[in-house]
């Protein structure tokens, strides 16, 4: 469910479900064999997921559907260290911002890009001798390591 609701708003729009159906029928052979639902059949599929009829698929709708269809998935109710021992910190604006940043779909891509650029720049300082540090190579290397360590620490804090 979290894949379909990466921002954590608590519901999935009908249009997102329609896009998911398109992807499933386009890329997975079992769905292709069943045939692509069109028109009313497609709306019925979404209506089945929208148990309470409010026009969006909430976590409760999704779990109810899985329960009725006997699909065995469970909601992750584990509590992170911060949630258990420092609940006031979890409700802070900084933590909420970090949580949103960690769950943002392109965060890993952005961090990896920045680290890659720093590594390339660092290599450019060593065109003739790769093993002798220069005045500029040391700060770039330390910045690269710092970014990688900070990324790991933030993910550990937010994700547990």
PDB file of C-alpha atoms in Angstrom:
ATOM      1  CA  UNK A   1       0.000   0.000   0.000  1.00  0.00           C
ATOM      2  CA  UNK A   2       2.865   2.350   0.819  1.00  0.00           C
ATOM      3  CA  UNK A   3       4.176   1.959  -2.741  1.00  0.00           C
ATOM      4  CA  UNK A   4       0.896   3.358  -4.054  1.00  0.00           C
ATOM      5  CA  UNK A   5       0.789   6.065  -1.364  1.00  0.00           C
ATOM      6  CA  UNK A   6       4.431   7.201  -1.136  1.00  0.00           C
ATOM      7  CA  UNK A   7       3.543  10.586   0.395  1.00  0.00           C
ATOM      8  CA  UNK A   8       1.653   8.851   3.200  1.00  0.00           C
ATOM      9  CA  UNK A   9      -1.598  10.782   2.761  1.00  0.00           C
ATOM     10  CA  UNK A  10      -3.611   7.736   3.842  1.00  0.00           C
ATOM     11  CA  UNK A  11      -5.523   7.063   0.665  1.00  0.00           C
ATOM     12  CA  UNK A  12      -5.115   6.242  -3.024  1.00  0.00           C
ATOM     13  CA  UNK A  13      -7.047   8.151  -5.680  1.00  0.00           C
ATOM     14  CA  UNK A  14      -9.147   6.255  -8.253  1.00  0.00           C
ATOM     15  CA  UNK A  15      -6.869   7.584 -11.008  1.00  0.00           C
ATOM     16  CA  UNK A  16      -3.843   5.988  -9.301  1.00  0.00           C
ATOM     17  CA  UNK A  17      -5.656   2.632  -9.190  1.00  0.00           C
ATOM     18  CA  UNK A  18      -6.480   2.979 -12.883  1.00  0.00           C
ATOM     19  CA  UNK A  19      -2.794   3.616 -13.664  1.00  0.00           C
ATOM     20  CA  UNK A  20      -1.834   0.591 -11.556  1.00  0.00           C
ATOM     21  CA  UNK A  21      -4.293  -1.574 -13.486  1.00  0.00           C
ATOM     22  CA  UNK A  22      -2.811  -0.331 -16.770  1.00  0.00           C
ATOM     23  CA  UNK A  23       0.694  -1.248 -15.550  1.00  0.00           C
ATOM     24  CA  UNK A  24      -0.374  -4.684 -14.325  1.00  0.00           C
ATOM     25  CA  UNK A  25      -2.142  -5.575 -17.557  1.00  0.00           C
ATOM     26  CA  UNK A  26       0.705  -4.221 -19.662  1.00  0.00           C
ATOM     27  CA  UNK A  27       3.644  -5.909 -17.897  1.00  0.00           C
ATOM     28  CA  UNK A  28       2.455  -9.109 -16.175  1.00  0.00           C
ATOM     29  CA  UNK A  29       1.512 -12.177 -18.187  1.00  0.00           C
ATOM     30  CA  UNK A  30      -1.110 -13.484 -15.717  1.00  0.00           C
ATOM     31  CA  UNK A  31      -3.005 -10.220 -16.024  1.00  0.00           C
ATOM     32  CA  UNK A  32      -2.569 -10.186 -19.819  1.00  0.00           C
ATOM     33  CA  UNK A  33      -4.125 -13.667 -20.034  1.00  0.00           C
ATOM     34  CA  UNK A  34      -7.161 -12.505 -18.075  1.00  0.00           C
ATOM     35  CA  UNK A  35      -7.727  -9.655 -20.529  1.00  0.00           C
ATOM     36  CA  UNK A  36      -7.806  -5.946 -19.952  1.00  0.00           C
ATOM     37  CA  UNK A  37     -11.034  -4.772 -18.306  1.00  0.00           C
ATOM     38  CA  UNK A  38     -12.632  -1.810 -20.012  1.00  0.00           C
ATOM     39  CA  UNK A  39     -15.437   0.595 -19.193  1.00  0.00           C
ATOM     40  CA  UNK A  40     -17.851  -0.639 -16.515  1.00  0.00           C
ATOM     41  CA  UNK A  41     -15.728  -3.700 -15.658  1.00  0.00           C
ATOM     42  CA  UNK A  42     -12.816  -1.427 -14.861  1.00  0.00           C
ATOM     43  CA  UNK A  43     -14.975   0.822 -12.672  1.00  0.00           C
ATOM     44  CA  UNK A  44     -16.330  -2.220 -10.854  1.00  0.00           C
ATOM     45  CA  UNK A  45     -12.791  -3.317  -9.974  1.00  0.00           C
ATOM     46  CA  UNK A  46     -12.109   0.078  -8.404  1.00  0.00           C
ATOM     47  CA  UNK A  47     -15.516   0.099  -6.675  1.00  0.00           C
ATOM     48  CA  UNK A  48     -14.678  -3.291  -5.121  1.00  0.00           C
ATOM     49  CA  UNK A  49     -11.517  -1.802  -3.642  1.00  0.00           C
ATOM     50  CA  UNK A  50     -13.383   1.292  -2.381  1.00  0.00           C
ATOM     51  CA  UNK A  51     -15.233  -0.561   0.370  1.00  0.00           C
ATOM     52  CA  UNK A  52     -16.749   2.483   2.092  1.00  0.00           C
ATOM     53  CA  UNK A  53     -17.633   4.224  -1.196  1.00  0.00           C
ATOM     54  CA  UNK A  54     -15.912   7.525  -0.399  1.00  0.00           C
ATOM     55  CA  UNK A  55     -14.154   7.703  -3.779  1.00  0.00           C
ATOM     56  CA  UNK A  56     -10.667   6.854  -2.499  1.00  0.00           C
ATOM     57  CA  UNK A  57      -8.982   3.640  -1.373  1.00  0.00           C
ATOM     58  CA  UNK A  58      -7.912   4.019   2.272  1.00  0.00           C
ATOM     59  CA  UNK A  59      -5.629   1.644   4.154  1.00  0.00           C
ATOM     60  CA  UNK A  60      -8.733   0.212   5.846  1.00  0.00           C
ATOM     61  CA  UNK A  61     -10.406  -0.369   2.437  1.00  0.00           C
ATOM     62  CA  UNK A  62      -7.266  -2.068   1.169  1.00  0.00           C
ATOM     63  CA  UNK A  63      -6.857  -4.329   4.228  1.00  0.00           C
ATOM     64  CA  UNK A  64     -10.576  -5.203   4.208  1.00  0.00           C
ATOM     65  CA  UNK A  65     -10.338  -6.196   0.548  1.00  0.00           C
ATOM     66  CA  UNK A  66      -7.304  -8.381   1.297  1.00  0.00           C
ATOM     67  CA  UNK A  67      -9.125  -9.961   4.240  1.00  0.00           C
ATOM     68  CA  UNK A  68     -12.258 -10.717   2.223  1.00  0.00           C
ATOM     69  CA  UNK A  69     -10.239 -12.178  -0.648  1.00  0.00           C
ATOM     70  CA  UNK A  70      -8.086 -14.062   1.874  1.00  0.00           C
ATOM     71  CA  UNK A  71      -4.870 -12.574   0.582  1.00  0.00           C
ATOM     72  CA  UNK A  72      -2.401 -12.870   3.429  1.00  0.00           C
ATOM     73  CA  UNK A  73      -0.759  -9.501   4.027  1.00  0.00           C
ATOM     74  CA  UNK A  74      -0.488  -7.645   7.278  1.00  0.00           C
ATOM     75  CA  UNK A  75      -0.143  -4.040   8.243  1.00  0.00           C
ATOM     76  CA  UNK A  76       3.290  -3.185   9.609  1.00  0.00           C
ATOM     77  CA  UNK A  77       2.659  -2.046  13.154  1.00  0.00           C
ATOM     78  CA  UNK A  78       6.250  -2.164  14.331  1.00  0.00           C
ATOM     79  CA  UNK A  79       7.387   0.881  16.237  1.00  0.00           C
ATOM     80  CA  UNK A  80      10.743   2.506  15.568  1.00  0.00           C
ATOM     81  CA  UNK A  81      13.154   3.342  18.393  1.00  0.00           C
ATOM     82  CA  UNK A  82      12.298   7.054  18.141  1.00  0.00           C
ATOM     83  CA  UNK A  83       8.547   6.421  18.179  1.00  0.00           C
ATOM     84  CA  UNK A  84       8.921   4.294  21.299  1.00  0.00           C
ATOM     85  CA  UNK A  85      11.428   6.329  23.317  1.00  0.00           C
ATOM     86  CA  UNK A  86      11.166   9.889  21.952  1.00  0.00           C
ATOM     87  CA  UNK A  87       7.571  10.404  20.772  1.00  0.00           C
ATOM     88  CA  UNK A  88       7.831  14.207  21.039  1.00  0.00           C
ATOM     89  CA  UNK A  89      10.694  14.179  18.530  1.00  0.00           C
ATOM     90  CA  UNK A  90       8.614  12.142  16.088  1.00  0.00           C
ATOM     91  CA  UNK A  91       5.985  14.903  16.019  1.00  0.00           C
ATOM     92  CA  UNK A  92       8.516  17.674  15.379  1.00  0.00           C
ATOM     93  CA  UNK A  93       8.581  19.514  12.059  1.00  0.00           C
ATOM     94  CA  UNK A  94      12.188  18.467  11.419  1.00  0.00           C
ATOM     95  CA  UNK A  95      11.390  14.773  11.850  1.00  0.00           C
ATOM     96  CA  UNK A  96       8.315  15.049   9.631  1.00  0.00           C
ATOM     97  CA  UNK A  97      10.426  16.776   6.966  1.00  0.00           C
ATOM     98  CA  UNK A  98      13.113  14.061   7.215  1.00  0.00           C
ATOM     99  CA  UNK A  99      10.438  11.360   7.013  1.00  0.00           C
ATOM    100  CA  UNK A 100       8.946  12.928   3.888  1.00  0.00           C
ATOM    101  CA  UNK A 101      12.439  13.236   2.367  1.00  0.00           C
ATOM    102  CA  UNK A 102      13.250   9.576   3.066  1.00  0.00           C
ATOM    103  CA  UNK A 103       9.940   8.429   1.577  1.00  0.00           C
ATOM    104  CA  UNK A 104      10.259  10.725  -1.468  1.00  0.00           C
ATOM    105  CA  UNK A 105      10.663   8.382  -4.457  1.00  0.00           C
ATOM    106  CA  UNK A 106      13.707  10.156  -5.896  1.00  0.00           C
ATOM    107  CA  UNK A 107      15.740  10.701  -2.712  1.00  0.00           C
ATOM    108  CA  UNK A 108      18.076   7.766  -3.367  1.00  0.00           C
ATOM    109  CA  UNK A 109      18.569   8.876  -6.950  1.00  0.00           C
ATOM    110  CA  UNK A 110      19.425  12.446  -5.903  1.00  0.00           C
ATOM    111  CA  UNK A 111      21.870  11.352  -3.187  1.00  0.00           C
ATOM    112  CA  UNK A 112      23.521   8.815  -5.517  1.00  0.00           C
ATOM    113  CA  UNK A 113      23.855  11.482  -8.212  1.00  0.00           C
ATOM    114  CA  UNK A 114      25.493  13.972  -5.825  1.00  0.00           C
ATOM    115  CA  UNK A 115      27.900  11.320  -4.510  1.00  0.00           C
ATOM    116  CA  UNK A 116      28.757  10.260  -8.079  1.00  0.00           C
ATOM    117  CA  UNK A 117      29.481  13.855  -9.091  1.00  0.00           C
ATOM    118  CA  UNK A 118      31.714  14.329  -6.038  1.00  0.00           C
ATOM    119  CA  UNK A 119      33.610  11.117  -6.850  1.00  0.00           C
ATOM    120  CA  UNK A 120      34.115  12.208 -10.467  1.00  0.00           C
ATOM    121  CA  UNK A 121      35.341  15.630  -9.351  1.00  0.00           C
ATOM    122  CA  UNK A 122      37.665  13.973  -6.852  1.00  0.00           C
ATOM    123  CA  UNK A 123      39.123  11.738  -9.584  1.00  0.00           C
ATOM    124  CA  UNK A 124      39.728  14.805 -11.745  1.00  0.00           C
ATOM    125  CA  UNK A 125      42.182  16.052  -9.100  1.00  0.00           C
ATOM    126  CA  UNK A 126      44.212  12.866  -9.583  1.00  0.00           C
ATOM    127  CA  UNK A 127      44.676  12.743 -13.330  1.00  0.00           C
ATOM    128  CA  UNK A 128      48.385  11.981 -13.139  1.00  0.00           C
ATOM    129  CA  UNK A 129      48.715  10.235  -9.764  1.00  0.00           C
ATOM    130  CA  UNK A 130      45.669   8.535  -8.242  1.00  0.00           C
ATOM    131  CA  UNK A 131      47.339   7.804  -4.911  1.00  0.00           C
ATOM    132  CA  UNK A 132      48.652  11.176  -3.780  1.00  0.00           C
ATOM    133  CA  UNK A 133      46.088  13.386  -2.046  1.00  0.00           C
ATOM    134  CA  UNK A 134      45.842  17.025  -3.099  1.00  0.00           C
ATOM    135  CA  UNK A 135      44.589  20.083  -1.240  1.00  0.00           C
ATOM    136  CA  UNK A 136      41.183  19.753  -2.898  1.00  0.00           C
ATOM    137  CA  UNK A 137      40.826  15.972  -3.037  1.00  0.00           C
ATOM    138  CA  UNK A 138      40.734  15.470   0.733  1.00  0.00           C
ATOM    139  CA  UNK A 139      37.752  17.812   1.379  1.00  0.00           C
ATOM    140  CA  UNK A 140      35.828  16.295  -1.568  1.00  0.00           C
ATOM    141  CA  UNK A 141      36.492  12.765  -0.299  1.00  0.00           C
ATOM    142  CA  UNK A 142      35.457  13.698   3.239  1.00  0.00           C
ATOM    143  CA  UNK A 143      32.289  15.412   1.962  1.00  0.00           C
ATOM    144  CA  UNK A 144      31.411  12.298  -0.046  1.00  0.00           C
ATOM    145  CA  UNK A 145      31.832  10.043   2.982  1.00  0.00           C
ATOM    146  CA  UNK A 146      29.884  12.490   5.178  1.00  0.00           C
ATOM    147  CA  UNK A 147      26.938  12.483   2.750  1.00  0.00           C
ATOM    148  CA  UNK A 148      26.872   8.674   2.657  1.00  0.00           C
ATOM    149  CA  UNK A 149      27.040   8.406   6.468  1.00  0.00           C
ATOM    150  CA  UNK A 150      24.348  11.089   6.965  1.00  0.00           C
ATOM    151  CA  UNK A 151      22.065   9.342   4.483  1.00  0.00           C
ATOM    152  CA  UNK A 152      22.441   6.064   6.387  1.00  0.00           C
ATOM    153  CA  UNK A 153      21.860   7.715   9.777  1.00  0.00           C
ATOM    154  CA  UNK A 154      18.737   9.549   8.621  1.00  0.00           C
ATOM    155  CA  UNK A 155      17.309   6.340   7.156  1.00  0.00           C
ATOM    156  CA  UNK A 156      18.054   4.457  10.379  1.00  0.00           C
ATOM    157  CA  UNK A 157      16.362   7.179  12.458  1.00  0.00           C
ATOM    158  CA  UNK A 158      13.287   7.421  10.247  1.00  0.00           C
ATOM    159  CA  UNK A 159      12.804   3.803   9.213  1.00  0.00           C
ATOM    160  CA  UNK A 160      14.001   2.160  12.406  1.00  0.00           C
TER     161      UNK A 160
END
